[in-house]
Each structure stands twice: as C-alpha cells, then as structure tokens.
Amino acid sequence: FESASFFLPAESGVPCGNGASGSAIIRSTAANIVAVVTSARDASSGGTGSQTPAINETSSSITTDVAVPLVFGKNNSSWESGVGVYAVEAGTVTATFVKAGTDPSVAGNSYTYTSSALSAGSITNFYVPGLSGFDQSLTGAVYLSSTGKIIALVTYDMGSALGSMPGQNYVK
C-alpha cells in the first residue's frame, strides 16, 4: 500500500483561503485507489472539519442529473455553499436552486444558472454567494441537469465549521 496527501495551502497555484471553493481530480496509474476529501479550518480560529469520500467517475450510477439536497446562500449568518460539478462527459450544466418548502414554478422561488460548455474531465463551480441575482437568504436544494454525465460535491462554510456532501445522481 502507498499513500499520498495533498495539503492545498502548500500547493503552488492553488487558490486557498476565505471564500475558496473548488474541486479536484485525482488520477492514478494504480488499478484501485481510495480518496477522501478533508475540509478543515485553522485550529487557531476554533477549527473544525469534515471528511467526504471521493466519487468514482467510472461508476455505473453516474447520470446526467444530480440532486443536492441542501445549499445555503450567505444567509445573513456567514453560512454559505459552493457546488462543484465534474463533467464525466462533455456537456452544458444547468443548475436550478429552489427555496425550501416552496413551489419552484412560482416566480422568486427558484434561480437557474447555466454553465458554459464543458469538455469531459473539466470542472465548473457554482459558488452561491457569487451568483448574480441570487437570494442570499435562500436555504434549499439545487438540481443539476447536463447534456453529458456529471457528478457533484457541495461544500459548506458555516462560519465555525466546514462540511461537504456528494450530490445524489438520479434518473428522471
């Protein structure tokens, strides 16, 4: 067994720090690999963290539709989310954010954003506080739909804690 660790603040060219949201692709020549994403806050600022298993891009459960059951706008309490989308196949991603407990067909209850065309193996991020016209008090879900297969991971910055969760692929 061999292992490798990547501490992003020590990697050159990786934007880290407050408000950083992103994704990574890990490839290996080994037949089988296991990867875990660890999010942590500096211990000097009351650091907390979380771990999330990585997602296998070759899984037969990968589809063109992904549901992320919980996202936050800035929420007036420093809570915020970023949704990283990895294009397993080339395509364009549409992200529809829906306020919790509302009818998405009613004006103001949902927000839709579309990515530029993605090539297979590329990544796009929907950093919620950076979305134009988005209601930052929103707590809700996001539904991702693409013309090619995708996987997604949402990250949470809850002021004093960090977290992450994989999106759930589904078939419409």
Rosetta silent file (secondary structure, phi, psi, omega in degrees, C-alpha in Angstrom):
SEQUENCE: FESASFFLPAESGVPCGNGASGSAIIRSTAANIVAVVTSARDASSGGTGSQTPAINETSSSITTDVAVPLVFGKNNSSWESGVGVYAVEAGTVTATFVKAGTDPSVAGNSYTYTSSALSAGSITNFYVPGLSGFDQSLTGAVYLSSTGKIIALVTYDMGSALGSMPGQNYVK
SCORE:     score description
SCORE:     0.000 S_00000001
   1 L     0.000  140.547  174.195    0.000    0.000    0.000 S_00000001
   2 L  -128.177  157.841  177.333    1.131    3.505   -0.741 S_00000001
   3 L  -140.294  159.037  176.525   -0.395    6.815    0.168 S_00000001
   4 L  -143.830  145.103  177.174   -0.164   10.446   -0.859 S_00000001
   5 L  -126.260  145.755  176.240   -1.522   13.602    0.719 S_00000001
   6 L  -125.594  114.297  177.144   -2.107   16.989   -0.819 S_00000001
   7 L  -100.035  103.405 -168.799   -2.332   19.961    1.532 S_00000001
   8 H   -55.778  -40.375  178.569   -3.751   22.649   -0.736 S_00000001
   9 H   -60.236  -20.905 -179.945   -2.355   25.731    1.030 S_00000001
  10 H   -91.743   -9.505 -179.004    1.116   24.294    0.389 S_00000001
  11 L   -86.562  129.697 -178.946    0.498   23.589   -3.317 S_00000001
  12 L   -70.075  142.172  176.768    1.622   26.387   -5.642 S_00000001
  13 L    81.206    2.139  179.657   -1.051   27.945   -7.813 S_00000001
  14 L   -98.304  118.200  179.882   -3.993   26.660   -5.753 S_00000001
  15 L   -72.938  116.820  179.822   -6.271   29.496   -4.594 S_00000001
  16 L  -127.460  165.830  176.773   -6.988   28.906   -0.911 S_00000001
  17 L   121.401 -171.058 -177.597   -8.315   30.991    1.908 S_00000001
  18 L   -56.993  130.118  178.563  -11.572   32.611    2.911 S_00000001
  19 L    83.232   -1.091 -179.737  -14.253   32.073    0.299 S_00000001
  20 L   -72.312  133.328  177.612  -12.264   29.474   -1.642 S_00000001
  21 L  -142.737  135.376 -178.283  -14.433   26.814   -3.230 S_00000001
  22 L  -169.330 -171.121 -179.125  -13.295   24.278   -5.743 S_00000001
  23 L  -140.961  163.935  178.528  -12.892   20.726   -6.917 S_00000001
  24 L  -139.816  151.385  174.066  -10.042   18.387   -7.685 S_00000001
  25 L  -113.886  127.674  178.441   -9.454   15.443   -9.975 S_00000001
  26 L  -114.590  122.022  178.388   -7.262   12.637   -8.650 S_00000001
  27 L  -123.524  148.983 -178.725   -5.914   10.146  -11.160 S_00000001
  28 L  -143.367  151.642  173.642   -3.602    7.216  -10.543 S_00000001
  29 L   -82.990   -9.588  176.798   -1.878    4.518  -12.563 S_00000001
  30 L   -69.903  149.905 -178.915   -2.801    2.087   -9.786 S_00000001
  31 L   -64.064  -40.999 -177.748   -5.720   -0.236  -10.504 S_00000001
  32 L  -132.328  133.571  175.412   -7.673    0.815   -7.415 S_00000001
  33 L  -131.664  155.395  174.668   -7.454    3.984   -5.372 S_00000001
  34 L  -124.304  133.796 -179.750   -9.329    5.323   -2.388 S_00000001
  35 L  -133.918  144.850  177.192   -9.625    9.064   -1.821 S_00000001
  36 E  -131.258  134.035  175.947  -11.102   11.161    0.954 S_00000001
  37 E   -93.734  125.102  178.158  -11.708   14.911    0.846 S_00000001
  38 E  -115.102  125.601  175.280  -10.909   16.607    4.141 S_00000001
  39 E  -108.564  133.218 -178.757  -12.080   20.140    4.831 S_00000001
  40 E  -144.953  150.184  175.532  -10.590   21.861    7.847 S_00000001
  41 L  -108.481  144.659 -179.519  -10.483   25.275    9.417 S_00000001
  42 L   -51.899  127.938 -178.209   -7.339   26.590   11.081 S_00000001
  43 H   -58.699  -28.290 -179.101   -7.271   25.439   14.720 S_00000001
  44 H   -68.050  -16.831  178.230   -6.244   28.930   15.837 S_00000001
  45 H  -111.025   31.986  179.750   -9.699   30.169   14.778 S_00000001
  46 L    76.235   36.808 -171.014  -11.653   27.410   16.521 S_00000001
  47 L   -53.374  137.994  171.706  -11.032   24.993   13.665 S_00000001
  48 L  -136.321  170.879 -179.609  -13.379   22.192   12.797 S_00000001
  49 E  -160.367 -177.843  178.216  -13.571   19.978    9.757 S_00000001
  50 E  -152.809  165.343  176.289  -15.231   17.137    7.931 S_00000001
  51 E  -129.449  143.553  178.874  -14.411   14.286    5.572 S_00000001
  52 E  -135.953  134.541  176.598  -16.267   13.126    2.480 S_00000001
  53 E   -66.778  146.360  176.572  -15.467   10.101    0.314 S_00000001
  54 L   -71.591  163.691 -177.357  -14.415   10.922   -3.233 S_00000001
  55 L  -107.231  133.680 -179.011  -16.719    9.971   -6.102 S_00000001
  56 L   -84.596  116.156 -176.841  -15.684    7.375   -8.700 S_00000001
  57 L   -70.470  -11.107 -179.834  -16.187    8.808  -12.180 S_00000001
  58 L   -97.817    2.883 -178.607  -16.410    5.316  -13.726 S_00000001
  59 L   -63.458  142.370  178.545  -19.351    4.180  -11.598 S_00000001
  60 L   -71.078  -11.045  179.933  -22.388    2.899  -13.492 S_00000001
  61 L   -85.790    0.308  179.405  -24.578    5.093  -11.241 S_00000001
  62 L   -73.959  130.035 -177.407  -23.305    8.326  -12.864 S_00000001
  63 E  -129.539 -174.364  176.671  -26.141   10.110  -14.712 S_00000001
  64 E   -91.178   -2.150 -178.252  -26.906   13.473  -16.324 S_00000001
  65 E  -127.650  134.330 -178.961  -28.976   14.588  -13.315 S_00000001
  66 E  -135.481  135.643  174.592  -27.812   15.270   -9.751 S_00000001
  67 E  -108.236  133.444  173.237  -29.748   16.487   -6.703 S_00000001
  68 E  -115.160  108.126 -168.659  -28.011   18.358   -3.902 S_00000001
  69 E   -72.424  -11.001 -178.412  -30.480   18.342   -1.019 S_00000001
  70 E  -149.677  120.624  172.793  -29.106   21.284    0.967 S_00000001
  71 E  -135.793  154.701  179.195  -27.492   24.566   -0.067 S_00000001
  72 E  -124.169  141.172  163.764  -27.204   27.912    1.684 S_00000001
  73 L   -77.726 -167.749  177.399  -26.986   31.452    0.410 S_00000001
  74 L   -62.323  -25.768  167.038  -24.916   33.802    2.559 S_00000001
  75 L    60.605   17.511  178.671  -27.934   33.516    4.869 S_00000001
  76 L    54.425   14.513  179.715  -27.091   36.603    6.947 S_00000001
  77 L  -137.758   18.024 -179.294  -25.183   34.325    9.320 S_00000001
  78 L    74.300    4.426  175.351  -21.966   33.629    7.399 S_00000001
  79 E   -81.373  138.368  179.176  -23.252   30.242    6.192 S_00000001
  80 E  -156.536  163.713 -177.267  -22.600   29.627    2.509 S_00000001
  81 E  -133.775  155.754  169.693  -22.257   26.860   -0.078 S_00000001
  82 E  -134.962  137.329  179.810  -20.354   26.062   -3.228 S_00000001
  83 E  -114.757  114.604  177.541  -21.368   23.316   -5.666 S_00000001
  84 E   -94.429  130.082 -179.107  -18.553   21.753   -7.679 S_00000001
  85 E  -120.221  126.597  178.771  -19.615   19.890  -10.835 S_00000001
  86 E  -106.624  126.045  179.865  -17.287   17.496  -12.666 S_00000001
  87 E   -85.825  104.138  174.631  -18.103   16.691  -16.291 S_00000001
  88 L   -68.742  -37.100  174.323  -17.595   12.959  -16.804 S_00000001
  89 L  -124.520  156.592  178.501  -18.762   13.593  -20.382 S_00000001
  90 L   -59.841  146.614  177.842  -18.783   16.841  -22.370 S_00000001
  91 E   169.243 -176.526  176.286  -21.881   18.975  -21.916 S_00000001
  92 L  -118.265  135.887 -176.536  -23.539   22.072  -20.502 S_00000001
  93 E  -106.008  132.179  172.573  -24.815   22.122  -16.914 S_00000001
  94 E  -110.131  125.953  178.973  -27.993   23.846  -15.774 S_00000001
  95 E  -110.999  121.994  177.191  -28.269   24.449  -12.015 S_00000001
  96 E  -114.268  112.220  178.430  -31.711   25.207  -10.585 S_00000001
  97 E   -90.579  130.253 -177.231  -31.699   26.393   -6.974 S_00000001
  98 E  -124.291  129.224  176.547  -35.074   26.004   -5.224 S_00000001
  99 E   -63.882  139.209  179.476  -36.078   27.610   -1.912 S_00000001
 100 L   -59.399  137.693  173.894  -37.033   25.045    0.728 S_00000001
 101 L    70.543   20.566 -178.550  -40.767   24.464    1.140 S_00000001
 102 L  -124.332  167.132  175.050  -41.823   26.436   -1.947 S_00000001
 103 L   -87.714  114.193 -176.260  -43.306   25.799   -5.372 S_00000001
 104 L   -65.843  -14.527  179.529  -40.418   26.247   -7.843 S_00000001
 105 L   -81.876   -9.567  178.260  -42.831   27.323  -10.596 S_00000001
 106 L   -86.555  131.838 -178.958  -43.726   30.497   -8.645 S_00000001
 107 L   -51.936  136.386  178.156  -41.555   33.497   -9.535 S_00000001
 108 L    88.621   -7.447 -179.687  -38.810   34.180   -6.992 S_00000001
 109 L   -95.028  -10.962  177.844  -38.771   30.641   -5.576 S_00000001
 110 E  -144.266  156.267 -178.408  -36.076   29.298   -7.885 S_00000001
 111 E  -134.236  131.215 -177.753  -32.965   30.562   -9.653 S_00000001
 112 E  -119.085  134.403  178.529  -31.448   28.958  -12.740 S_00000001
 113 E  -131.320  144.581  179.578  -27.865   29.295  -13.954 S_00000001
 114 E  -123.025  134.851  178.737  -26.219   27.626  -16.948 S_00000001
 115 L   -78.125  165.998  168.450  -22.522   26.872  -17.293 S_00000001
 116 L   -73.512  170.057  179.953  -20.502   27.417  -20.414 S_00000001
 117 L   -60.333  133.987 -179.908  -19.813   24.270  -22.469 S_00000001
 118 E  -111.290  138.891  172.794  -17.642   21.820  -20.531 S_00000001
 119 L   -87.442  158.661  178.142  -15.280   19.288  -22.026 S_00000001
 120 L   -57.147  133.815  179.361  -15.061   15.819  -20.495 S_00000001
 121 L    90.087   -0.300  179.854  -12.868   15.943  -17.385 S_00000001
 122 L   -98.139  168.871 -173.319  -13.427   19.634  -16.694 S_00000001
 123 E  -129.227  141.619  168.611  -14.949   21.269  -13.625 S_00000001
 124 E  -128.852  152.474  179.843  -17.313   24.160  -13.040 S_00000001
 125 E  -125.777  137.169  171.914  -18.298   25.667   -9.707 S_00000001
 126 E  -108.228   91.308  179.297  -21.476   27.398   -8.639 S_00000001
 127 E   -84.178  106.397 -168.156  -20.244   29.445   -5.661 S_00000001
 128 H   -52.580  -47.843  180.000  -23.577   30.553   -4.220 S_00000001
 129 H   -62.966  -16.335 -179.365  -22.505   33.963   -2.795 S_00000001
 130 H   -96.319    1.950 -177.787  -21.088   34.812   -6.222 S_00000001
 131 L   -81.864  126.114 -178.211  -24.237   34.066   -8.247 S_00000001
 132 L   -66.396  132.166  176.049  -25.801   37.173   -9.788 S_00000001
 133 L    76.970    4.727 -176.063  -29.386   37.898   -8.720 S_00000001
 134 L   -80.043  136.213  176.198  -29.436   35.061   -6.195 S_00000001
 135 L   -73.425  104.018 -174.260  -31.468   35.499   -2.982 S_00000001
 136 L   -69.581   -7.577  175.530  -28.673   35.125   -0.417 S_00000001
 137 L   -88.005   -0.307 -175.889  -31.158   34.296    2.342 S_00000001
 138 L   -64.759  135.042  162.246  -32.063   31.097    0.493 S_00000001
 139 E  -124.146  129.310 -176.837  -31.878   27.715    2.143 S_00000001
 140 E  -177.749 -148.117 -177.554  -32.958   24.982   -0.223 S_00000001
 141 E  -126.115  164.013  172.537  -31.842   22.430   -2.789 S_00000001
 142 E  -129.675  137.662  177.174  -30.170   22.518   -6.180 S_00000001
 143 E  -113.724  123.192 -178.677  -30.983   20.304   -9.131 S_00000001
 144 E  -105.769  134.958  177.363  -28.263   19.900  -11.723 S_00000001
 145 E  -135.491  137.977 -176.076  -29.021   18.731  -15.240 S_00000001
 146 E  -137.906  159.882  174.800  -26.492   18.266  -18.019 S_00000001
 147 E   -82.583   -8.529  174.759  -26.281   17.136  -21.602 S_00000001
 148 E  -132.740  166.180 -178.963  -23.448   14.791  -20.501 S_00000001
 149 E   -65.242  140.905 -177.455  -22.859   12.676  -17.390 S_00000001
 150 E  -139.516  161.091  167.046  -21.831   14.629  -14.268 S_00000001
 151 E  -133.110  158.808 -175.325  -21.013   14.238  -10.593 S_00000001
 152 E  -145.451  153.604  175.765  -21.186   16.941   -7.936 S_00000001
 153 E  -138.317  129.889  176.499  -19.992   17.801   -4.445 S_00000001
 154 E  -102.060  138.434  176.025  -21.378   20.598   -2.294 S_00000001
 155 E  -114.821  146.760 -178.418  -19.169   22.284    0.276 S_00000001
 156 E  -121.971  135.380  169.184  -20.431   24.208    3.271 S_00000001
 157 E  -118.689  109.180 -175.414  -18.809   27.022    5.207 S_00000001
 158 E  -107.694   36.056  178.383  -20.876   27.507    8.342 S_00000001
 159 L    77.799  -70.826 -178.387  -18.754   30.162    9.975 S_00000001
 160 L  -102.863   -0.240 -177.950  -17.269   27.976   12.704 S_00000001
 161 L  -146.546  153.529  175.882  -17.445   24.669   10.825 S_00000001
 162 E  -117.241  153.868  176.742  -16.855   23.244    7.368 S_00000001
 163 E  -157.763  167.231  176.366  -18.654   20.375    5.701 S_00000001
 164 E  -154.863  158.965 -178.140  -19.213   18.667    2.384 S_00000001
 165 E  -156.276  136.060  175.890  -21.579   16.149    0.836 S_00000001
 166 E   -72.048  146.925  171.670  -21.728   14.412   -2.545 S_00000001
 167 L   -70.870  162.990 -178.335  -24.717   15.146   -4.743 S_00000001
 168 E  -108.124  115.150  176.234  -27.035   12.243   -5.495 S_00000001
 169 E   -69.506  144.637  177.876  -27.210   11.078   -9.111 S_00000001
 170 E  -149.616  166.090  177.296  -30.687   10.072  -10.257 S_00000001
 171 L  -110.261  128.089  179.818  -32.623    9.162  -13.407 S_00000001
 172 L   -70.466    0.000    0.000  -35.558   11.403  -14.382 S_00000001
